[in-house]
Amino acid sequence: MTLYISSLLIACGICLFAGIQATFARSARGQDRVYLAFGCLSLLVSVYLALAASFYQAESVSTAAALARAEISFGCLIYPTGIWFFSLYTGLVHWRRWVTVAALIFAPLLVINLSSPYSLLYTDLTMRPPLVLPWGESVHDFSGTESPYLTGIYYTAVDACFLWAVCCCVVLWRRGRGARVWSLTLYLVVQATASVHAEVVNYHGGRGLTFDSLAFLALVLLMSGVLRRELQRRNQALAVSLDELRSETQRREGVEADLRHLAYHDHLTGLPNRHYMHERLQAALASTEPDDGALILFDLDHFKIINEALGHDVGDELLKGVAARISATAPASACIARLGGDEFALHLTSLTGTDESPAQAALRIARDITARLTAPLRIGNHDLVVGVSAGIAPLPGTARDVDSVLRQVDMALYRAKAAGRHTAVIFESGMQAQADRRLLLEKGLRLALDRGEFDVH
């Protein structure tokens, strides 16, 4: 039963999995270097444990020497990487300085180790009889002569790393950050116990197993659990933040939709307003495929009298009732808007396809609506009857912009009111000439008055 070798290989697999997981977690987060440092440390430890397992299975001195040299090489990489991880995890401000110092110490040791035939710890290596463990497992055993100076330098550097880690933990415990470093403290206790056991084994001739290599597994297991929980808490906090951001976005979209509705709709009747109708007409005139339609402008007759006699509240309710009746009578494809005051506009499209011309179809629709509006409207305790005048401007007609269309429909409405009200009139080109002549006449009369050109007879 190969329990010890299997334990080393299982520990190697656990560290390899933890290193890959931490590296991918760092890639997903994009900025947190502590996950990258822990991933690198775990990957180095996994290779170190695999070499340790292979060392106990080496069949020759040359193979054992190569494995010992590779194991010490990875040890020279593990300790600076451990300093990097410890510094980032504990939040040291000057972490780069500590990493640089560790790298400067272990880099020469790494070079010396790679150039040594039996690693920097030994000047020679011999095979001893296999070591039989209490549970019956047999592993190969080697012994060698330690290098008097390099061995002391190497273990002094290793001990300095552990002493530095202990000092960091003590400082953080004194600052009340024990919850952050309890896992590191527990690992240091395990590592110290394993190191003491190794010293005892060496003191008795080195015939026995040491567990200082497996102590690295405690670090990987403890820190992978801590970092995983931190990552879960951060992901949960991120999910909460995303939900809050999504709710805020929806709220803002709702506010923007309300603002857009207010910008394009009349607050009293809920119909589109002048701005909306202006843009709709502009789009219709700019269309490359003009559609025969018309714009009808409705104006309530003597609405001012109702406002003055019954109050603005009754007037507002009357406007709502008029808007509802126009909406119920107008074609489904028509756009109804309140332009302001007691004026309502109706934009009609697709008036072709019948026996009558588009202008006559618009006139018929305008008369249907005015007839519907003659029915009394019940407002509170009042039965109100309103007259409606309508002006009609064919589209596209002769107008080339929205202002021209509105002027034409205004002139047709003025002609309807002049004709006795409660009627509908279609705009004709002669109306423009008459309006121009009237404007010129009024201008001339004012100028004549200013010049005193009138004689009283």
Coordinates of C-alpha atoms in Angstrom, one line a residue:
M1 CA 0.0 0.0 0.0
T2 CA 1.6 3.2 -1.2
L3 CA -0.1 5.6 1.2
Y4 CA 2.7 8.2 1.5
I5 CA 3.4 8.5 -2.2
S6 CA -0.3 8.6 -3.0
S7 CA -0.8 11.4 -0.4
L8 CA 1.9 13.4 -2.1
L9 CA 0.3 12.9 -5.6
I10 CA -3.2 13.7 -4.3
A11 CA -1.8 16.8 -2.7
C12 CA -0.1 17.6 -6.0
G13 CA -3.5 17.3 -7.8
I14 CA -5.3 19.4 -5.2
C15 CA -2.7 22.2 -5.6
L16 CA -2.8 22.0 -9.4
F17 CA -6.6 22.3 -9.4
A18 CA -6.5 25.2 -6.9
G19 CA -3.8 27.0 -9.0
I20 CA -5.8 26.7 -12.2
Q21 CA -9.0 27.8 -10.5
A22 CA -7.3 30.8 -8.9
T23 CA -5.7 31.8 -12.2
F24 CA -9.1 31.6 -14.0
A25 CA -10.7 33.6 -11.2
R26 CA -8.2 36.3 -11.6
S27 CA -8.7 36.4 -15.4
A28 CA -12.5 36.7 -14.8
R29 CA -12.0 39.6 -12.3
G30 CA -9.4 41.3 -14.5
Q31 CA -7.7 43.4 -11.8
D32 CA -7.2 41.5 -8.5
R33 CA -3.6 40.4 -8.4
V34 CA -3.9 38.3 -5.3
Y35 CA -5.7 35.5 -7.2
L36 CA -2.9 35.5 -9.8
A37 CA -0.2 35.3 -7.0
F38 CA -2.1 32.5 -5.2
G39 CA -2.5 30.6 -8.5
C40 CA 1.2 30.8 -9.3
L41 CA 2.1 29.7 -5.8
S42 CA -0.3 26.7 -6.0
L43 CA 1.0 25.6 -9.4
L44 CA 4.7 25.8 -8.1
V45 CA 3.7 23.8 -5.0
S46 CA 2.0 21.2 -7.1
V47 CA 5.2 20.6 -9.1
Y48 CA 7.2 20.6 -5.9
L49 CA 5.1 17.9 -4.4
A50 CA 5.2 15.8 -7.6
L51 CA 9.0 16.0 -7.5
A52 CA 9.0 15.0 -3.9
A53 CA 6.9 11.9 -4.7
S54 CA 9.2 11.1 -7.6
F55 CA 12.3 11.5 -5.3
Y56 CA 11.1 8.7 -3.0
Q57 CA 10.6 6.4 -6.0
A58 CA 14.0 7.1 -7.7
E59 CA 15.8 4.0 -8.8
S60 CA 19.3 5.5 -9.1
V61 CA 21.5 8.1 -7.5
S62 CA 21.7 10.1 -10.7
T63 CA 17.9 10.2 -10.9
A64 CA 17.6 11.2 -7.3
A65 CA 20.2 13.9 -7.7
A66 CA 18.3 15.4 -10.7
L67 CA 15.0 15.3 -8.8
A68 CA 16.7 16.8 -5.7
R69 CA 18.1 19.6 -7.8
A70 CA 14.7 20.3 -9.5
E71 CA 13.0 20.2 -6.1
I72 CA 15.3 22.8 -4.6
S73 CA 14.9 24.9 -7.8
F74 CA 11.2 25.0 -7.3
G75 CA 11.7 25.8 -3.6
C76 CA 13.8 28.9 -4.7
L77 CA 10.7 29.9 -6.8
I78 CA 8.1 29.1 -4.2
Y79 CA 9.4 31.4 -1.4
P80 CA 9.5 34.7 -3.4
T81 CA 6.1 33.8 -4.8
G82 CA 4.9 33.2 -1.3
I83 CA 6.2 36.6 -0.3
W84 CA 4.3 38.1 -3.2
F85 CA 1.0 36.4 -2.2
F86 CA 1.4 37.2 1.5
S87 CA 2.1 40.8 0.7
L88 CA -0.9 41.2 -1.5
Y89 CA -3.3 39.3 0.7
T90 CA -2.3 41.2 3.9
G91 CA -2.5 44.5 2.0
L92 CA 1.1 45.7 2.4
V93 CA 1.6 49.0 0.7
H94 CA 5.3 48.4 -0.3
W95 CA 4.8 44.8 -1.4
R96 CA 7.0 45.3 -4.4
R97 CA 10.0 46.0 -2.2
W98 CA 9.6 42.7 -0.3
V99 CA 9.1 40.7 -3.5
T100 CA 12.3 42.3 -4.9
V101 CA 14.3 41.5 -1.8
A102 CA 13.2 37.9 -1.8
A103 CA 13.9 37.5 -5.5
L104 CA 17.4 39.0 -5.1
I105 CA 18.1 36.5 -2.3
F106 CA 16.8 33.3 -3.9
A107 CA 17.9 34.1 -7.5
P108 CA 21.6 33.5 -6.8
L109 CA 20.7 30.3 -4.9
L110 CA 18.7 29.1 -7.8
V111 CA 21.6 29.7 -10.2
I112 CA 24.0 27.8 -7.9
N113 CA 21.6 25.0 -7.4
L114 CA 21.1 24.5 -11.2
S115 CA 24.9 24.4 -11.7
S116 CA 25.5 21.9 -8.8
P117 CA 25.6 18.2 -9.6
Y118 CA 23.7 17.2 -6.4
S119 CA 21.9 20.5 -5.7
L120 CA 23.2 23.3 -3.5
L121 CA 22.4 21.3 -0.3
Y122 CA 24.6 18.3 -1.0
T123 CA 28.1 17.7 -2.3
D124 CA 27.4 14.0 -2.9
L125 CA 24.5 11.6 -2.7
T126 CA 24.4 7.8 -1.9
M127 CA 21.5 5.3 -1.8
R128 CA 20.6 3.7 1.5
P129 CA 18.5 0.6 2.1
P130 CA 14.8 1.2 1.4
L131 CA 12.8 2.8 4.3
V132 CA 9.9 0.6 5.4
L133 CA 7.1 2.7 6.9
P134 CA 4.9 1.5 9.8
W135 CA 2.0 0.6 7.5
G136 CA 4.2 -1.6 5.3
E137 CA 5.0 0.9 2.5
S138 CA 8.6 0.9 1.2
V139 CA 10.2 4.0 -0.2
H140 CA 13.7 4.7 -1.5
D141 CA 16.1 6.5 0.8
F142 CA 19.1 8.6 0.0
S143 CA 21.7 10.4 2.1
G144 CA 24.4 12.9 1.3
T145 CA 27.0 15.3 2.6
E146 CA 25.6 18.7 3.2
S147 CA 27.4 21.8 1.8
P148 CA 28.7 23.6 4.8
Y149 CA 28.0 27.2 3.6
L150 CA 25.2 26.9 1.0
T151 CA 23.0 24.8 3.1
G152 CA 23.1 27.3 6.0
I153 CA 22.4 30.2 3.6
Y154 CA 19.5 28.4 2.0
Y155 CA 17.8 27.5 5.3
T156 CA 18.5 30.9 6.7
A157 CA 16.7 32.5 3.8
V158 CA 13.8 30.1 4.2
D159 CA 13.6 30.8 8.0
A160 CA 13.7 34.5 7.3
C161 CA 10.7 34.1 5.0
F162 CA 8.7 32.4 7.7
L163 CA 9.8 34.9 10.3
W164 CA 8.7 37.7 8.0
A165 CA 5.3 36.0 7.6
V166 CA 5.0 35.6 11.3
C167 CA 5.7 39.3 11.9
C168 CA 3.1 40.3 9.3
C169 CA 0.5 38.2 11.0
V170 CA 1.3 39.5 14.5
V171 CA 1.1 43.1 13.2
L172 CA -2.3 42.5 11.6
W173 CA -3.6 40.7 14.7
R174 CA -2.5 43.7 16.8
R175 CA -4.4 46.0 14.4
G176 CA -7.6 44.0 14.8
R177 CA -7.5 42.3 11.4
G178 CA -7.4 38.8 12.8
A179 CA -10.3 37.7 10.6
R180 CA -8.1 38.4 7.6
V181 CA -5.0 36.4 8.7
W182 CA -6.3 33.6 10.8
S183 CA -5.8 31.2 7.9
L184 CA -2.2 32.3 7.4
T185 CA -1.6 32.0 11.1
L186 CA -2.9 28.4 11.1
Y187 CA -0.7 27.5 8.2
L188 CA 2.3 28.9 9.9
V189 CA 1.5 26.8 13.0
V190 CA 1.3 23.7 10.8
Q191 CA 4.5 24.5 8.9
A192 CA 6.4 25.2 12.2
T193 CA 5.2 21.8 13.5
A194 CA 6.3 20.0 10.4
S195 CA 9.7 21.8 10.5
V196 CA 10.2 20.8 14.1
H197 CA 9.4 17.2 13.2
A198 CA 11.8 17.3 10.3
E199 CA 14.6 18.6 12.6
V200 CA 13.9 15.7 15.1
V201 CA 14.1 13.2 12.2
N202 CA 17.4 14.6 11.0
Y203 CA 18.8 14.6 14.5
H204 CA 18.2 10.9 14.7
G205 CA 20.1 10.1 11.5
G206 CA 17.5 11.1 9.0
R207 CA 15.8 7.7 8.9
G208 CA 12.2 8.6 8.8
L209 CA 9.5 10.5 6.9
T210 CA 9.2 14.3 7.0
F211 CA 6.0 16.1 6.3
D212 CA 7.3 19.6 5.7
S213 CA 6.5 19.2 2.0
L214 CA 2.8 18.3 2.8
A215 CA 2.6 21.4 5.0
F216 CA 2.3 23.4 1.8
L217 CA -1.0 21.6 1.1
A218 CA -2.4 23.2 4.3
L219 CA -1.6 26.6 2.9
V220 CA -3.3 25.8 -0.4
L221 CA -6.4 24.3 1.2
L222 CA -6.8 27.1 3.7
M223 CA -6.3 29.9 1.4
S224 CA -8.3 28.5 -1.5
G225 CA -11.2 28.1 0.8
V226 CA -10.8 31.7 2.1
L227 CA -10.4 33.2 -1.4
R228 CA -13.3 31.2 -2.7
R229 CA -15.6 32.6 0.1
E230 CA -14.3 36.1 -0.6
L231 CA -15.0 35.6 -4.3
Q232 CA -18.5 34.4 -3.6
R233 CA -19.2 37.3 -1.3
R234 CA -17.9 39.7 -3.9
N235 CA -20.0 38.0 -6.6
Q236 CA -23.0 38.3 -4.4
A237 CA -22.3 41.9 -3.7
L238 CA -21.8 42.4 -7.5
A239 CA -25.1 40.7 -8.1
V240 CA -26.8 43.0 -5.6
S241 CA -25.2 46.0 -7.3
L242 CA -26.2 44.8 -10.7
D243 CA -29.8 44.3 -9.5
E244 CA -29.8 47.8 -8.0
L245 CA -28.3 49.2 -11.2
R246 CA -30.9 47.4 -13.3
S247 CA -33.7 48.7 -11.1
E248 CA -32.2 52.2 -11.3
T249 CA -31.9 51.8 -15.1
Q250 CA -35.5 50.7 -15.3
R251 CA -36.6 53.6 -13.1
R252 CA -34.7 56.1 -15.3
E253 CA -36.1 54.5 -18.4
G254 CA -39.6 54.9 -16.9
V255 CA -38.9 58.5 -16.1
E256 CA -37.5 59.1 -19.6
A257 CA -40.6 57.5 -21.1
D258 CA -42.8 59.7 -18.9
L259 CA -40.8 62.8 -20.0
R260 CA -41.1 61.8 -23.6
H261 CA -44.8 61.3 -23.2
L262 CA -45.1 64.7 -21.5
A263 CA -43.0 66.3 -24.3
Y264 CA -45.2 64.9 -27.1
H265 CA -48.7 64.7 -25.5
D266 CA -51.2 67.1 -24.1
H267 CA -51.6 66.8 -20.3
L268 CA -55.3 67.5 -20.3
T269 CA -56.7 65.2 -23.0
G270 CA -53.8 62.7 -23.3
L271 CA -53.7 63.3 -27.1
P272 CA -50.5 64.1 -29.0
N273 CA -49.6 67.8 -28.9
R274 CA -48.4 70.4 -31.4
H275 CA -44.8 69.2 -31.2
Y276 CA -45.8 65.6 -32.0
M277 CA -48.0 66.7 -34.9
H278 CA -45.3 69.0 -36.3
E279 CA -42.8 66.1 -36.4
R280 CA -45.4 63.8 -38.0
L281 CA -46.2 66.3 -40.7
Q282 CA -42.5 66.9 -41.3
A283 CA -41.9 63.2 -41.8
A284 CA -44.9 62.9 -44.1
L285 CA -43.7 65.8 -46.3
A286 CA -40.1 64.4 -46.4
S287 CA -41.2 60.9 -47.4
T288 CA -39.9 59.7 -50.8
E289 CA -43.3 58.1 -51.4
P290 CA -45.9 60.8 -50.7
D291 CA -49.3 59.5 -49.6
D292 CA -52.4 61.4 -50.5
G293 CA -53.8 62.7 -47.2
A294 CA -55.0 65.8 -45.5
L295 CA -54.8 67.9 -42.4
I296 CA -58.0 69.0 -40.7
L297 CA -58.0 71.7 -38.1
F298 CA -61.0 71.9 -35.8
D299 CA -61.9 74.9 -33.7
L300 CA -64.7 75.1 -31.2
D301 CA -67.2 77.9 -31.8
H302 CA -67.8 80.3 -28.9
F303 CA -65.7 78.2 -26.5
K304 CA -64.6 81.3 -24.7
I305 CA -68.2 82.0 -23.7
I306 CA -68.5 78.6 -22.0
N307 CA -65.2 79.2 -20.1
E308 CA -66.3 82.6 -18.9
A309 CA -69.8 81.5 -17.9
L310 CA -69.2 78.1 -16.3
G311 CA -65.5 78.2 -15.4
H312 CA -62.3 76.6 -16.6
D313 CA -63.1 73.3 -14.9
V314 CA -66.2 72.8 -17.0
G315 CA -64.2 74.0 -20.1
D316 CA -61.5 71.4 -19.4
E317 CA -64.1 68.6 -19.1
L318 CA -65.7 69.9 -22.4
L319 CA -62.3 69.6 -24.1
K320 CA -61.9 66.1 -22.9
G321 CA -65.3 65.1 -24.2
V322 CA -64.6 66.7 -27.6
A323 CA -61.3 64.8 -27.8
A324 CA -63.1 61.5 -27.0
R325 CA -65.7 62.1 -29.7
I326 CA -63.2 63.0 -32.3
S327 CA -61.1 59.9 -31.5
A328 CA -64.2 57.7 -31.7
T329 CA -65.3 59.1 -35.0
A330 CA -62.0 59.5 -36.8
P331 CA -60.5 56.7 -38.9
A332 CA -58.3 54.2 -37.0
S333 CA -55.2 55.2 -39.0
A334 CA -55.6 59.0 -38.3
C335 CA -53.5 60.9 -35.9
I336 CA -55.4 63.2 -33.5
A337 CA -53.7 66.0 -31.7
R338 CA -54.6 69.0 -29.5
L339 CA -52.6 72.0 -30.8
G340 CA -53.6 74.2 -27.9
G341 CA -56.6 76.0 -26.5
D342 CA -59.7 74.7 -28.3
E343 CA -57.9 73.6 -31.5
F344 CA -57.7 70.0 -32.5
A345 CA -55.9 68.6 -35.6
L346 CA -56.5 65.4 -37.5
H347 CA -53.9 64.0 -39.9
L348 CA -55.4 61.7 -42.4
T349 CA -53.4 59.3 -44.7
S350 CA -54.3 56.9 -47.5
L351 CA -57.4 58.7 -48.7
T352 CA -57.2 57.3 -52.2
G353 CA -58.8 54.1 -53.4
T354 CA -62.4 55.4 -53.3
D355 CA -64.7 57.0 -55.8
E356 CA -64.2 60.4 -54.2
S357 CA -61.0 62.5 -54.3
P358 CA -58.7 62.8 -51.3
A359 CA -60.0 66.3 -50.6
Q360 CA -63.6 65.2 -50.8
A361 CA -62.9 62.2 -48.5
A362 CA -61.3 64.6 -46.0
L363 CA -64.3 66.9 -46.3
R364 CA -66.7 64.0 -45.6
I365 CA -64.7 62.9 -42.5
A366 CA -64.7 66.5 -41.2
R367 CA -68.5 66.8 -41.6
D368 CA -69.0 63.4 -39.9
I369 CA -67.0 64.6 -36.9
T370 CA -68.7 68.0 -36.8
A371 CA -72.1 66.3 -36.9
R372 CA -71.1 64.0 -34.1
L373 CA -70.0 66.9 -32.0
T374 CA -73.4 68.6 -32.3
A375 CA -74.9 66.1 -29.9
P376 CA -75.1 67.6 -26.4
L377 CA -72.3 66.8 -24.0
R378 CA -73.2 66.2 -20.3
I379 CA -70.7 68.1 -18.2
G380 CA -71.7 68.0 -14.5
N381 CA -75.2 69.4 -14.4
H382 CA -74.9 71.1 -17.8
D383 CA -75.9 69.8 -21.2
L384 CA -73.5 71.7 -23.5
V385 CA -73.8 71.9 -27.3
V386 CA -70.7 73.1 -29.2
G387 CA -70.3 74.2 -32.7
V388 CA -67.2 73.2 -34.6
S389 CA -65.6 74.9 -37.6
A390 CA -63.0 73.0 -39.7
G391 CA -60.3 73.9 -42.2
I392 CA -58.8 71.3 -44.5
A393 CA -55.4 71.3 -46.2
P394 CA -54.7 68.6 -48.8
L395 CA -51.3 66.8 -48.4
P396 CA -48.9 67.1 -49.9
G397 CA -50.7 69.8 -52.0
T398 CA -48.7 72.9 -52.8
A399 CA -47.0 73.2 -49.3
R400 CA -43.4 72.1 -49.0
D401 CA -42.9 72.6 -45.3
V402 CA -45.0 72.2 -42.1
D403 CA -45.4 75.9 -41.5
S404 CA -46.9 76.3 -45.0
V405 CA -49.4 73.5 -44.2
L406 CA -50.4 75.1 -41.0
R407 CA -50.9 78.4 -42.7
Q408 CA -53.1 76.8 -45.3
V409 CA -55.3 75.0 -42.8
D410 CA -55.5 78.2 -40.8
M411 CA -56.8 80.1 -43.8
A412 CA -59.3 77.4 -44.6
L413 CA -60.5 77.5 -40.9
Y414 CA -60.8 81.3 -41.1
R415 CA -62.9 81.0 -44.3
A416 CA -65.2 78.5 -42.5
K417 CA -65.7 80.8 -39.6
A418 CA -66.3 83.7 -42.0
A419 CA -68.9 81.6 -43.8
G420 CA -71.1 81.4 -40.6
R421 CA -69.2 78.8 -38.5
H422 CA -70.1 75.1 -37.9
T423 CA -68.9 74.2 -41.4
A424 CA -65.8 72.8 -43.1
V425 CA -63.8 74.4 -45.9
I426 CA -61.1 73.0 -48.1
F427 CA -58.1 75.2 -48.8
E428 CA -57.8 76.6 -52.3
S429 CA -54.8 78.4 -53.9
G430 CA -57.0 81.6 -54.2
M431 CA -57.2 81.8 -50.4
Q432 CA -53.5 82.5 -50.3
A433 CA -53.8 85.3 -52.8
Q434 CA -56.7 86.8 -50.9
A435 CA -54.8 86.6 -47.6
D436 CA -51.8 88.3 -49.3
R437 CA -54.0 91.1 -50.6
R438 CA -55.6 91.6 -47.2
L439 CA -52.2 91.7 -45.5
L440 CA -51.0 94.2 -48.1
L441 CA -54.2 96.3 -47.7
E442 CA -53.9 96.4 -43.9
K443 CA -50.2 97.4 -44.2
G444 CA -51.1 100.1 -46.6
L445 CA -53.9 101.4 -44.4
R446 CA -51.6 101.6 -41.4
L447 CA -48.9 103.4 -43.5
A448 CA -51.5 105.8 -44.8
L449 CA -52.7 106.6 -41.3
D450 CA -49.1 107.2 -40.1
R451 CA -48.6 109.6 -43.1
G452 CA -51.9 111.4 -42.6
E453 CA -53.0 110.5 -46.2
F454 CA -56.8 110.2 -45.3
D455 CA -59.3 113.0 -45.8
V456 CA -62.6 113.0 -44.0
H457 CA -65.6 113.8 -46.3

